Short mmCIF file of C-alpha atoms in Angstrom, two decimals:
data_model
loop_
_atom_site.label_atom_id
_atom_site.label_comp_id
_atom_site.label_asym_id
_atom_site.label_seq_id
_atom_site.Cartn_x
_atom_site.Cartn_y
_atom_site.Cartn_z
CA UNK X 996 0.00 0.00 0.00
CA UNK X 997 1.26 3.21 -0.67
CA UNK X 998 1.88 5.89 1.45
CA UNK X 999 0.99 9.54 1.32
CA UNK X 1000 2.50 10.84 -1.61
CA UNK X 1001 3.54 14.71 -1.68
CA UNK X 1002 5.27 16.80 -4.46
CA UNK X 1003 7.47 18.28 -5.02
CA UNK X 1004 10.28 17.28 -2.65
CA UNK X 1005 11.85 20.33 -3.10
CA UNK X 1006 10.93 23.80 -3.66
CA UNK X 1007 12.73 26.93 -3.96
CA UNK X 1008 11.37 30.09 -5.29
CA UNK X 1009 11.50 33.86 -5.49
CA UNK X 1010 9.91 36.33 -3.38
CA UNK X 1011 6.77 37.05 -4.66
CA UNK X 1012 5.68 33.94 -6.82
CA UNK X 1013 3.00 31.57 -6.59
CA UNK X 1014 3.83 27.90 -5.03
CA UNK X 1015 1.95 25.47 -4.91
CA UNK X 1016 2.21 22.36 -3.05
CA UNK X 1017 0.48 18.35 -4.06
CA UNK X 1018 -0.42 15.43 -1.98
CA UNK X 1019 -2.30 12.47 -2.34
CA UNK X 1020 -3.40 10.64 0.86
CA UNK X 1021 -3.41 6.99 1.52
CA UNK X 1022 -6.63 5.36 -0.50
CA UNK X 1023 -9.36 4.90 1.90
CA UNK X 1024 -8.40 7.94 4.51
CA UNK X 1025 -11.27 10.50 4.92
CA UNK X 1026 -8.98 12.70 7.02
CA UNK X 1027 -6.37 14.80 5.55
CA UNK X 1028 -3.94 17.46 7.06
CA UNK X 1029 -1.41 19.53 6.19
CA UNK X 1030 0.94 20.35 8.86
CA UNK X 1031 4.52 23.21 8.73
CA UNK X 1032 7.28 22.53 10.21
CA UNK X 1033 9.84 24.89 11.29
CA UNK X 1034 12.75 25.25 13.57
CA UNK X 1035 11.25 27.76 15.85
CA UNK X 1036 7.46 26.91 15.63
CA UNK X 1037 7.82 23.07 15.37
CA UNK X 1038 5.10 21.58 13.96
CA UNK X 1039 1.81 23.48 13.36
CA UNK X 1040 -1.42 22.73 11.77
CA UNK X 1041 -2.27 24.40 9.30
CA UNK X 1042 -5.86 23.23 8.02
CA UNK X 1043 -7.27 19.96 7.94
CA UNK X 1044 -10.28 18.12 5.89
CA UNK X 1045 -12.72 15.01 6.30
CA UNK X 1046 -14.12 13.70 3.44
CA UNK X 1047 -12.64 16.51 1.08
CA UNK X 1048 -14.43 19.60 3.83
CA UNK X 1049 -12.22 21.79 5.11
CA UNK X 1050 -13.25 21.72 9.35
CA UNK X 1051 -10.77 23.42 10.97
CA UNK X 1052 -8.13 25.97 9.13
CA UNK X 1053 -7.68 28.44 12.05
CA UNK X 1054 -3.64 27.43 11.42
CA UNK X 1055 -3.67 28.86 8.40
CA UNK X 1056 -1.37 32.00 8.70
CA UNK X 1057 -2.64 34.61 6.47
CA UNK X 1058 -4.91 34.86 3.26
CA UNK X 1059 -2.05 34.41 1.26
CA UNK X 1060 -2.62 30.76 2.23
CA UNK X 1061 -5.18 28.67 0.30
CA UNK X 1062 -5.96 24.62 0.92
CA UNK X 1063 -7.89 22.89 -1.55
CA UNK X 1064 -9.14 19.11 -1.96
CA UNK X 1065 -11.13 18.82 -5.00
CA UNK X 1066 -11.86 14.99 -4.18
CA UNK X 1067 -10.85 11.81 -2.02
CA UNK X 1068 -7.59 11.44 -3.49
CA UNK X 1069 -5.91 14.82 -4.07
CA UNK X 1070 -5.25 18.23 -1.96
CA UNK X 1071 -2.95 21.07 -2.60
CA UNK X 1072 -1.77 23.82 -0.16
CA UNK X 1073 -1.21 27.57 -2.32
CA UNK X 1074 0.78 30.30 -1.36
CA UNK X 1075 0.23 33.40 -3.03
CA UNK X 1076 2.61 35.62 -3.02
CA UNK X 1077 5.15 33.53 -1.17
CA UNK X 1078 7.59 35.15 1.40
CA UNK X 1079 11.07 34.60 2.70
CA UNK X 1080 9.04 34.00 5.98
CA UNK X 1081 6.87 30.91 4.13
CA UNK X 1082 10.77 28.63 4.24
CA UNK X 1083 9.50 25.41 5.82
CA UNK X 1084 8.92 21.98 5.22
CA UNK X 1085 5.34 21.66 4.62
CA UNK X 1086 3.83 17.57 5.62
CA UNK X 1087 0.58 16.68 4.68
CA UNK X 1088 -0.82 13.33 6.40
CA UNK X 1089 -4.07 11.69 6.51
CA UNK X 1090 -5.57 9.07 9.03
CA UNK X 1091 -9.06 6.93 9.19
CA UNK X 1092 -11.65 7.74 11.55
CA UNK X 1093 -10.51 3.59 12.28
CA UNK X 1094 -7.08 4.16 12.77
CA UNK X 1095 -6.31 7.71 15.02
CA UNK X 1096 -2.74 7.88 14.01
CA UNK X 1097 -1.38 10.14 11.46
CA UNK X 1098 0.34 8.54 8.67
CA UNK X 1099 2.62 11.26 6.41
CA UNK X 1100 3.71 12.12 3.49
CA UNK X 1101 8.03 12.76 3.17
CA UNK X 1102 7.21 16.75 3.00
CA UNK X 1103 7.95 19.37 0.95
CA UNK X 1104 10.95 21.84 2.08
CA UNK X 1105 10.06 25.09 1.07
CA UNK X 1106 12.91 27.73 0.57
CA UNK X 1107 11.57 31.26 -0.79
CA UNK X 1108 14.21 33.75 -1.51
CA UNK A 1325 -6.29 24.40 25.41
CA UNK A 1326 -3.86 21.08 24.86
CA UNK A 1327 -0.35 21.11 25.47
CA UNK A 1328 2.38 18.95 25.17
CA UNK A 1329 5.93 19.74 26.84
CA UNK A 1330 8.92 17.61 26.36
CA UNK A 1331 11.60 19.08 28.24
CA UNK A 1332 14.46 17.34 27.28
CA UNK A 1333 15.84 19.42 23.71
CA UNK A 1334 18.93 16.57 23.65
CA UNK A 1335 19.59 13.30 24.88
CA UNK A 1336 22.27 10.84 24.38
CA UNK A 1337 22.18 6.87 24.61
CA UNK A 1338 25.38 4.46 24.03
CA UNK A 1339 24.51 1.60 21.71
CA UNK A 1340 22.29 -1.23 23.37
CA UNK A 1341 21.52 0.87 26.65
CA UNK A 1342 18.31 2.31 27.56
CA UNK A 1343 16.81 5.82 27.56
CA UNK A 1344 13.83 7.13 28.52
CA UNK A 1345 12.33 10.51 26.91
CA UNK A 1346 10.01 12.73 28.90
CA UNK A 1347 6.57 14.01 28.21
CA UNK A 1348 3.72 15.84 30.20
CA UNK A 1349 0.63 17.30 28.50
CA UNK A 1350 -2.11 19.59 29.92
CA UNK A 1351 -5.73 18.64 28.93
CA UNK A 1352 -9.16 19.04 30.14
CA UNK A 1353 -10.20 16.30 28.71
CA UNK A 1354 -10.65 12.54 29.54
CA UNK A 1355 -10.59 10.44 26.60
CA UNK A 1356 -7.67 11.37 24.26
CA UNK A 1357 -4.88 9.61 22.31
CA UNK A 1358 -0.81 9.78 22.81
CA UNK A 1359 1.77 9.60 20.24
CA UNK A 1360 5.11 9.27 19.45
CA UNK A 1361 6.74 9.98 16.49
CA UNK A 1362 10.18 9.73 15.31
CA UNK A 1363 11.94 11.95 12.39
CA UNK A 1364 15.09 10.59 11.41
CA UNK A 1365 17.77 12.97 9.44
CA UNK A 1366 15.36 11.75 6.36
CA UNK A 1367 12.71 14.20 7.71
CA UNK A 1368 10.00 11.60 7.31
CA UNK A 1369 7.70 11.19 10.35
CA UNK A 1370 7.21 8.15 11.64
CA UNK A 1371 4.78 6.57 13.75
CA UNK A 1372 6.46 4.54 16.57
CA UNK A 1373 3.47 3.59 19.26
CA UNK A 1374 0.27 4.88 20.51
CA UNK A 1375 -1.75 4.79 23.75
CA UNK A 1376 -5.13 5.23 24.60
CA UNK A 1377 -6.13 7.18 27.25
CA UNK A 1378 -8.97 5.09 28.16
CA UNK A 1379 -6.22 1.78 28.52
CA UNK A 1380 -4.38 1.47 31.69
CA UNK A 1381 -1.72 -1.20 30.32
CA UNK A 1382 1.04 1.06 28.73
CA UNK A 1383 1.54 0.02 25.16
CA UNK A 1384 4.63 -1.63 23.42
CA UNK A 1385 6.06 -2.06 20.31
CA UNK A 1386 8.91 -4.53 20.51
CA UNK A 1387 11.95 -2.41 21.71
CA UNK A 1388 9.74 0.82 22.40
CA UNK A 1389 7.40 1.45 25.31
CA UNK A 1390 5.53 4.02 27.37
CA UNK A 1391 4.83 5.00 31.05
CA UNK A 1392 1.70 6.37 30.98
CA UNK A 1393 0.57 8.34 34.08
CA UNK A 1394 -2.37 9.82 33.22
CA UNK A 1395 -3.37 11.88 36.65
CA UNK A 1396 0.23 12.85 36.85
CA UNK A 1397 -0.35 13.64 32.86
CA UNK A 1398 2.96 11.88 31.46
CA UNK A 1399 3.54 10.41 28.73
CA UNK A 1400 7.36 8.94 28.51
CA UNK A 1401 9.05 6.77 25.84
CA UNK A 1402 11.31 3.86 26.71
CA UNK A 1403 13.50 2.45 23.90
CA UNK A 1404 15.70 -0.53 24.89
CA UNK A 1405 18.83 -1.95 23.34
CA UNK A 1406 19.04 1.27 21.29
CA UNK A 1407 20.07 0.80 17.83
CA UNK A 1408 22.24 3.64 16.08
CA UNK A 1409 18.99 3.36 13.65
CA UNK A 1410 16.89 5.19 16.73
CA UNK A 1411 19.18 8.56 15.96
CA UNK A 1412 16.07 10.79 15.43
CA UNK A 1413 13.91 13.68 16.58
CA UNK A 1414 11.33 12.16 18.99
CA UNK A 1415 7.77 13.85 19.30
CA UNK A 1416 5.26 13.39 21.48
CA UNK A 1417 1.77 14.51 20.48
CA UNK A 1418 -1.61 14.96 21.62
CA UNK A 1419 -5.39 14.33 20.28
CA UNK A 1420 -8.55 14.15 21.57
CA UNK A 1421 -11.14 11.11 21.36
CA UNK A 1422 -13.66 12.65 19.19
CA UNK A 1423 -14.76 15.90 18.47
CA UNK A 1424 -11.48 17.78 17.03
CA UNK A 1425 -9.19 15.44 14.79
CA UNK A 1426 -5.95 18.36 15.55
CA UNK A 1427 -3.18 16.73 16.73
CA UNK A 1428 -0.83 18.39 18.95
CA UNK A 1429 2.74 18.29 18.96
CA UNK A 1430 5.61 19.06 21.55
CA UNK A 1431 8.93 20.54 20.30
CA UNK A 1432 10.81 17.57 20.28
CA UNK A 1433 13.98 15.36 21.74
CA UNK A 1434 16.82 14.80 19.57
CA UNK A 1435 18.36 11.73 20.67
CA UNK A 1436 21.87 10.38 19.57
CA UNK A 1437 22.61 7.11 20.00
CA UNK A 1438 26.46 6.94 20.13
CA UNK A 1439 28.53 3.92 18.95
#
């Protein structure tokens, strides 16, 4: 089975552009998350969904910050413009109302310059 | 609000000993779920073992297990006969039984398990 899948692996962009960031969760899981990681924050939610509706995306920083999941098996996290502030590795995970734990994808590190 | 402190930024283990990694929480709550996760230099988070808050008997997964306390409100992580593999960040993290599906995360233990 695989896991959750995220893309790219690495990104690294210019102040000001558009990023946008992929994942697909583990077939079956109605839960999906996206997560940032940073050295002085640790890890924070940012939004999360069951069965594709967003229910809580109070983490979400600023409106600059978009989360979409158009159905079971794809979401993508936008940041428009990006910052130098946005650098972070970016995790999205998803879980089964089953099994509680969080299962994630390798992340996305982030580096806007 | 839930939080989860683990107060121990860096810990050290020689090869085969023990160590045990700290971690208290705050929650209002009764019926919750603890984690702990490792992130090895990879970055990829991994589950390593879950409790129940509900279960007295702490859980184990073959060299890892817990102490759960839960008036005290602690959470620790034993790993035995460490393995140089078991060089990670360590999290321990938070979520309620129902309602709100937001796990929360403490900061972290690095642990280095020296040859």
């Amino acid at each position: 089975d695989a896991g959750v899948i995220q893309s790219p692996r690495h990104e690294v962009t210019e102040m000001g552009q558009e990023v946008t960031l992929r994942c697909k969760p583990i077939s079956g899981h109605d839960y999906l998350f996206w997560y940032r990681q940073t050295m002085m924050r640790g890890l924070e939610l940012l939004i999360y969904f069951n069965n594709n509706v967003p229910i809580d995306d109070s983490g979400m920083p600023e409106d600059r910050f978009s989360a979409k999941m158009p159905n079971a098996s794809f979401s993508t996290l936008k940041i428009q413009p990006s910052e130098p502030r946005d650098s972070a590795v970016y995790f999205c995970a998803s879980s089964s109302a089953v099994d509680r734990g969080l299962h994630f994808g390798n992340g996305t590190r982030l580096t806007v310059t | 609000a839930q939080t989860v402190t683990q107060s121990q930024p860096e810990m050290s283990v020689q090869e085969a000993e023990t160590v045990t990694l700290s971690c208290t929480y705050d929650t209002s709550e009764s019926n919750y779920y603890l984690f702990w996760y490792k992130q090895p230099p990879s970055r990829q988070m991994i589950l390593v073992i879950r409790q129940e808050a509900y279960k007295q008997q702490n859980a184990t997964e073959n060299r890892f297990s817990v102490n759960f306390q839960k008036a005290a409100k602690s959470f620790s992580l034993k790993i035995s006969d460490s393995q140089l593999g078991d060089t990670a960040m360590y999290f321990c993290a938070l979520k309620y039984q129902g309602g709100s599906e937001k796990l929360v995360f403490g900061k972290g233990t690095k642990l280095t398990v020296n040859p």
